[in-house]
Coordinates of C-alpha atoms in Angstrom, one line a residue:
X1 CA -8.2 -40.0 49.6
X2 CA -6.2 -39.3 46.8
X3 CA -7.0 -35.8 46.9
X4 CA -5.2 -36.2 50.1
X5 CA -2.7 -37.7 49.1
X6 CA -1.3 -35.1 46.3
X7 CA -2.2 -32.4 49.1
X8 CA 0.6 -33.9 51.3
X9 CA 3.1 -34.3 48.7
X10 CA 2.7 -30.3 47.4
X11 CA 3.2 -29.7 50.8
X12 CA 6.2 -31.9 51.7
X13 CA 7.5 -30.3 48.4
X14 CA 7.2 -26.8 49.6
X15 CA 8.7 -27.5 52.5
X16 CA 11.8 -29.6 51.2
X17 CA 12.4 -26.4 49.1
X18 CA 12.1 -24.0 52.3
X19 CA 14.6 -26.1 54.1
X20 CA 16.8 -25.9 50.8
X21 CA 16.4 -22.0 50.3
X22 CA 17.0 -21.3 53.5
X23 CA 20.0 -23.9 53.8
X24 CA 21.3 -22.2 50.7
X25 CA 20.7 -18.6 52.2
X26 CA 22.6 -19.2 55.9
X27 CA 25.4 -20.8 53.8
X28 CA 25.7 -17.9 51.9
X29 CA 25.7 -19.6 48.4
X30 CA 22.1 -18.5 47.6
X31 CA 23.8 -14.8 47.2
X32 CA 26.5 -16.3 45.2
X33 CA 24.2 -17.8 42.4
X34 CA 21.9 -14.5 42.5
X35 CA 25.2 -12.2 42.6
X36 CA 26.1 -10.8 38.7
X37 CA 29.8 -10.9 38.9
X38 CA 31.5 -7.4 40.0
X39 CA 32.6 -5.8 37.0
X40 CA 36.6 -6.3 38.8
X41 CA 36.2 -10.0 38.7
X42 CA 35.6 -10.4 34.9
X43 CA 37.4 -9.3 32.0
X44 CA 35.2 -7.0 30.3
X45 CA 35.5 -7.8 26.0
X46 CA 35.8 -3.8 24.9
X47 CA 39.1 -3.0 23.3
X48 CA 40.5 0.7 22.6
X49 CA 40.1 1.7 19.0
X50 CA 42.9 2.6 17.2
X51 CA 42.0 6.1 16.1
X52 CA 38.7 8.6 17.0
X53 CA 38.9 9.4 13.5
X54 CA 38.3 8.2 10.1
X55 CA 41.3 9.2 7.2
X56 CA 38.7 11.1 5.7
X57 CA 37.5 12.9 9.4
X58 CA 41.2 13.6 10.0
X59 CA 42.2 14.9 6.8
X60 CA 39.5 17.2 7.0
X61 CA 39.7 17.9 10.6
X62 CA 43.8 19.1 10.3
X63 CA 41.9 21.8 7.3
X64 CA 38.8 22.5 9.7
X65 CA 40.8 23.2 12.7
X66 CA 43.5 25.4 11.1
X67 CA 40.9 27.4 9.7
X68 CA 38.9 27.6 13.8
X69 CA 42.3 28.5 15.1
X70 CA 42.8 31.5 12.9
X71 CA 39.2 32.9 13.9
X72 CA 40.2 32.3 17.3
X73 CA 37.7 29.1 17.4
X74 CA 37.3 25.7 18.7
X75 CA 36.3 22.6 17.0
X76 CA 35.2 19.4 18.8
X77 CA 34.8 15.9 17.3
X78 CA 31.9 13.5 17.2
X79 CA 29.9 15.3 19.4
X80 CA 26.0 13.6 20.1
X81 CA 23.2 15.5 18.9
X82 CA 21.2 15.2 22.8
X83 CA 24.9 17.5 23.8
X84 CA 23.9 20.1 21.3
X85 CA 20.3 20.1 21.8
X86 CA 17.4 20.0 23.9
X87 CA 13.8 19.8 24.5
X88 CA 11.9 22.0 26.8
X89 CA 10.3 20.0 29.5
X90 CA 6.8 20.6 28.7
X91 CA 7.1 19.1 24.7
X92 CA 4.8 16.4 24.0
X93 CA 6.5 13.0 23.0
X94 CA 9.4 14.2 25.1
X95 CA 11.0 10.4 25.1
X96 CA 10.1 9.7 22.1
X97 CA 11.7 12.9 20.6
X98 CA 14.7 12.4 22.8
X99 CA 15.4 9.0 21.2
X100 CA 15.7 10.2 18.0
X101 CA 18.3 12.0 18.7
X102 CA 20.2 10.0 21.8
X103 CA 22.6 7.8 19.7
X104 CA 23.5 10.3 17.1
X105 CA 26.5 12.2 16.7
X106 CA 27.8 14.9 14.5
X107 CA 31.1 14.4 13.1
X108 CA 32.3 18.1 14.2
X109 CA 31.2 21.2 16.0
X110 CA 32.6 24.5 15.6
X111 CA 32.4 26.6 19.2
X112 CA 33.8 30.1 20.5
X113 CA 36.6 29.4 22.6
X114 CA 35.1 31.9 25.3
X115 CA 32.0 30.2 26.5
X116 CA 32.5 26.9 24.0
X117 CA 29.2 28.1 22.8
X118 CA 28.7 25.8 19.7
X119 CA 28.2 28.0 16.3
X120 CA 28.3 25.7 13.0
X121 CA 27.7 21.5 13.1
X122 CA 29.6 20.1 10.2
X123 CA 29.0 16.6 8.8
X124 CA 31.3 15.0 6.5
X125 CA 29.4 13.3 4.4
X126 CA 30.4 10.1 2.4
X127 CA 28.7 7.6 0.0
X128 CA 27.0 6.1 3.0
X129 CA 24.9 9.3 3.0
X130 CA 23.4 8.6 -0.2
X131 CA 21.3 4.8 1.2
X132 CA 18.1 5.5 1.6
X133 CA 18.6 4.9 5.4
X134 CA 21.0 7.7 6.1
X135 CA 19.1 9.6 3.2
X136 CA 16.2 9.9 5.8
X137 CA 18.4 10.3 8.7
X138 CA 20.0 13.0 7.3
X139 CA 16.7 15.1 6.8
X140 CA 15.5 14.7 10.1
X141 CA 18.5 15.8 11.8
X142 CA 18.9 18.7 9.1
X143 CA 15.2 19.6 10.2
X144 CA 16.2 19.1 14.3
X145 CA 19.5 21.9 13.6
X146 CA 17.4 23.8 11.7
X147 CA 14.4 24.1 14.1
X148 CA 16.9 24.4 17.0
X149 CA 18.7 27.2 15.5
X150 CA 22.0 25.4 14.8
X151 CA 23.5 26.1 11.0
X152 CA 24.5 22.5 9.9
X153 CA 27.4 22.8 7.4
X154 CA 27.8 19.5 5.1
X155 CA 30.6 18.7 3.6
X156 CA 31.0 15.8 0.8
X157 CA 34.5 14.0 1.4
X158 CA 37.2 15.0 -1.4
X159 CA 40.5 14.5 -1.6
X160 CA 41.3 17.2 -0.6
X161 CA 39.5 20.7 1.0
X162 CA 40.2 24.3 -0.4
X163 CA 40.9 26.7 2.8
X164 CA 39.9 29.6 0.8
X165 CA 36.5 27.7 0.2
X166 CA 35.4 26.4 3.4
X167 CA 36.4 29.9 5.0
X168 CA 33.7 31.2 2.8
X169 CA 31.6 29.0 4.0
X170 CA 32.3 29.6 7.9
X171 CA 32.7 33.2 7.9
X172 CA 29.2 33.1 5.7
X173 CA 26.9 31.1 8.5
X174 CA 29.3 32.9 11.2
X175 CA 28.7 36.4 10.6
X176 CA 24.9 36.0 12.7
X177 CA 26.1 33.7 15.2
X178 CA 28.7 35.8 16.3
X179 CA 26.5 38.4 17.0
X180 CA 24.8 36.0 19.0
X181 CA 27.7 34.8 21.5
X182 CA 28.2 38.7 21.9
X183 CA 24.4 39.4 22.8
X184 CA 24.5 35.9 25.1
X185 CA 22.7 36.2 28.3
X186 CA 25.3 36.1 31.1
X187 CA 24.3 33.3 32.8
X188 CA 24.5 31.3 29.2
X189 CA 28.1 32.8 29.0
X190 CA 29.4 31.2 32.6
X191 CA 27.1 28.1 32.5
X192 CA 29.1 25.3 34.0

């Protein structure tokens, strides 16, 4: 009997909460507890930052870039690694390679200003470079540019940057690569 019993009330239960559900549906607040708020109704918390760059990035991006403009090159800031380079579709650990590489940048890439074909990565590097962390994280992505084919130029924040030294140092690692924007496939040249 009291088996019975306990079988009625589950079942009076369950039905209670159809009615309720279903009340809740036809009135249309069901939809408005399971709706996430439209991104238009709520104020979203992100805030614009102040500058793109560092003191130390833009000091050493006004020396970079007159240097690129002379040689008739481009140079782009903060660029992420996975916009750089890329994994052939039949690697093994695909994902887990791409990771690796998703939600890090380089601070700047130097490009022709014909096909934006990018020739030199350049990292500024800072004291943060020397933890143990970023120590690690600096040798794989030094291994990833260096596998892919992509000189990686790093550069130790100074006070200030000699023009007549970091000159060297581009026209150096660009001698090669410009032979390789010349020698470019076509369809690489007018890839959109």
């Amino acid at each position: 009997m009291e088996g019975r019993f306990k079988m009625s009330s589950i079942l009076i239960s369950l039905l209670i909460l159809v009615i309720l559900v279903l009340i809740l549906y036809y009135t249309g607040i069901l939809e408005k507890l399971l709706k996430r708020p439209e991104v238009k109704e709520v104020q979203l918390p992100y805030k614009k930052r102040t500058y793109l760059l560092t003191k130390a990035e833009r000091s050493f991006y006004e020396v970079l870039n007159s240097i690129a403009k002379k040689q008739n090159l481009k140079v782009f800031t903060k660029v992420r690694i996975a916009d750089l380079l890329y994994l052939p579709k039949k690697v093994n650990n695909r994902t887990s390679y791409q990771n690796r590489i998703n939600s890090k940048h380089i601070d700047f890439v130097i490009c022709d200003t014909v096909h934006i074909m990018p020739l030199i990565a350049v990292e500024l590097d800072d004291s943060s470079h020397q933890q143990a962390k970023r120590v690690h994280r600096d040798e794989f992505v030094n291994k990833a540019f260096k596998d892919a084919g992509l000189p990686l130029l790093r550069i130790p924040v100074k006070q200030s940057y000699s023009v007549i030294e970091l000159t060297g140092e581009i026209d150096r690692i660009l001698s090669p690569a410009q032979n390789e924007v010349a020698a470019a496939p076509e369809h690489v040249k007018t890839r959109t």
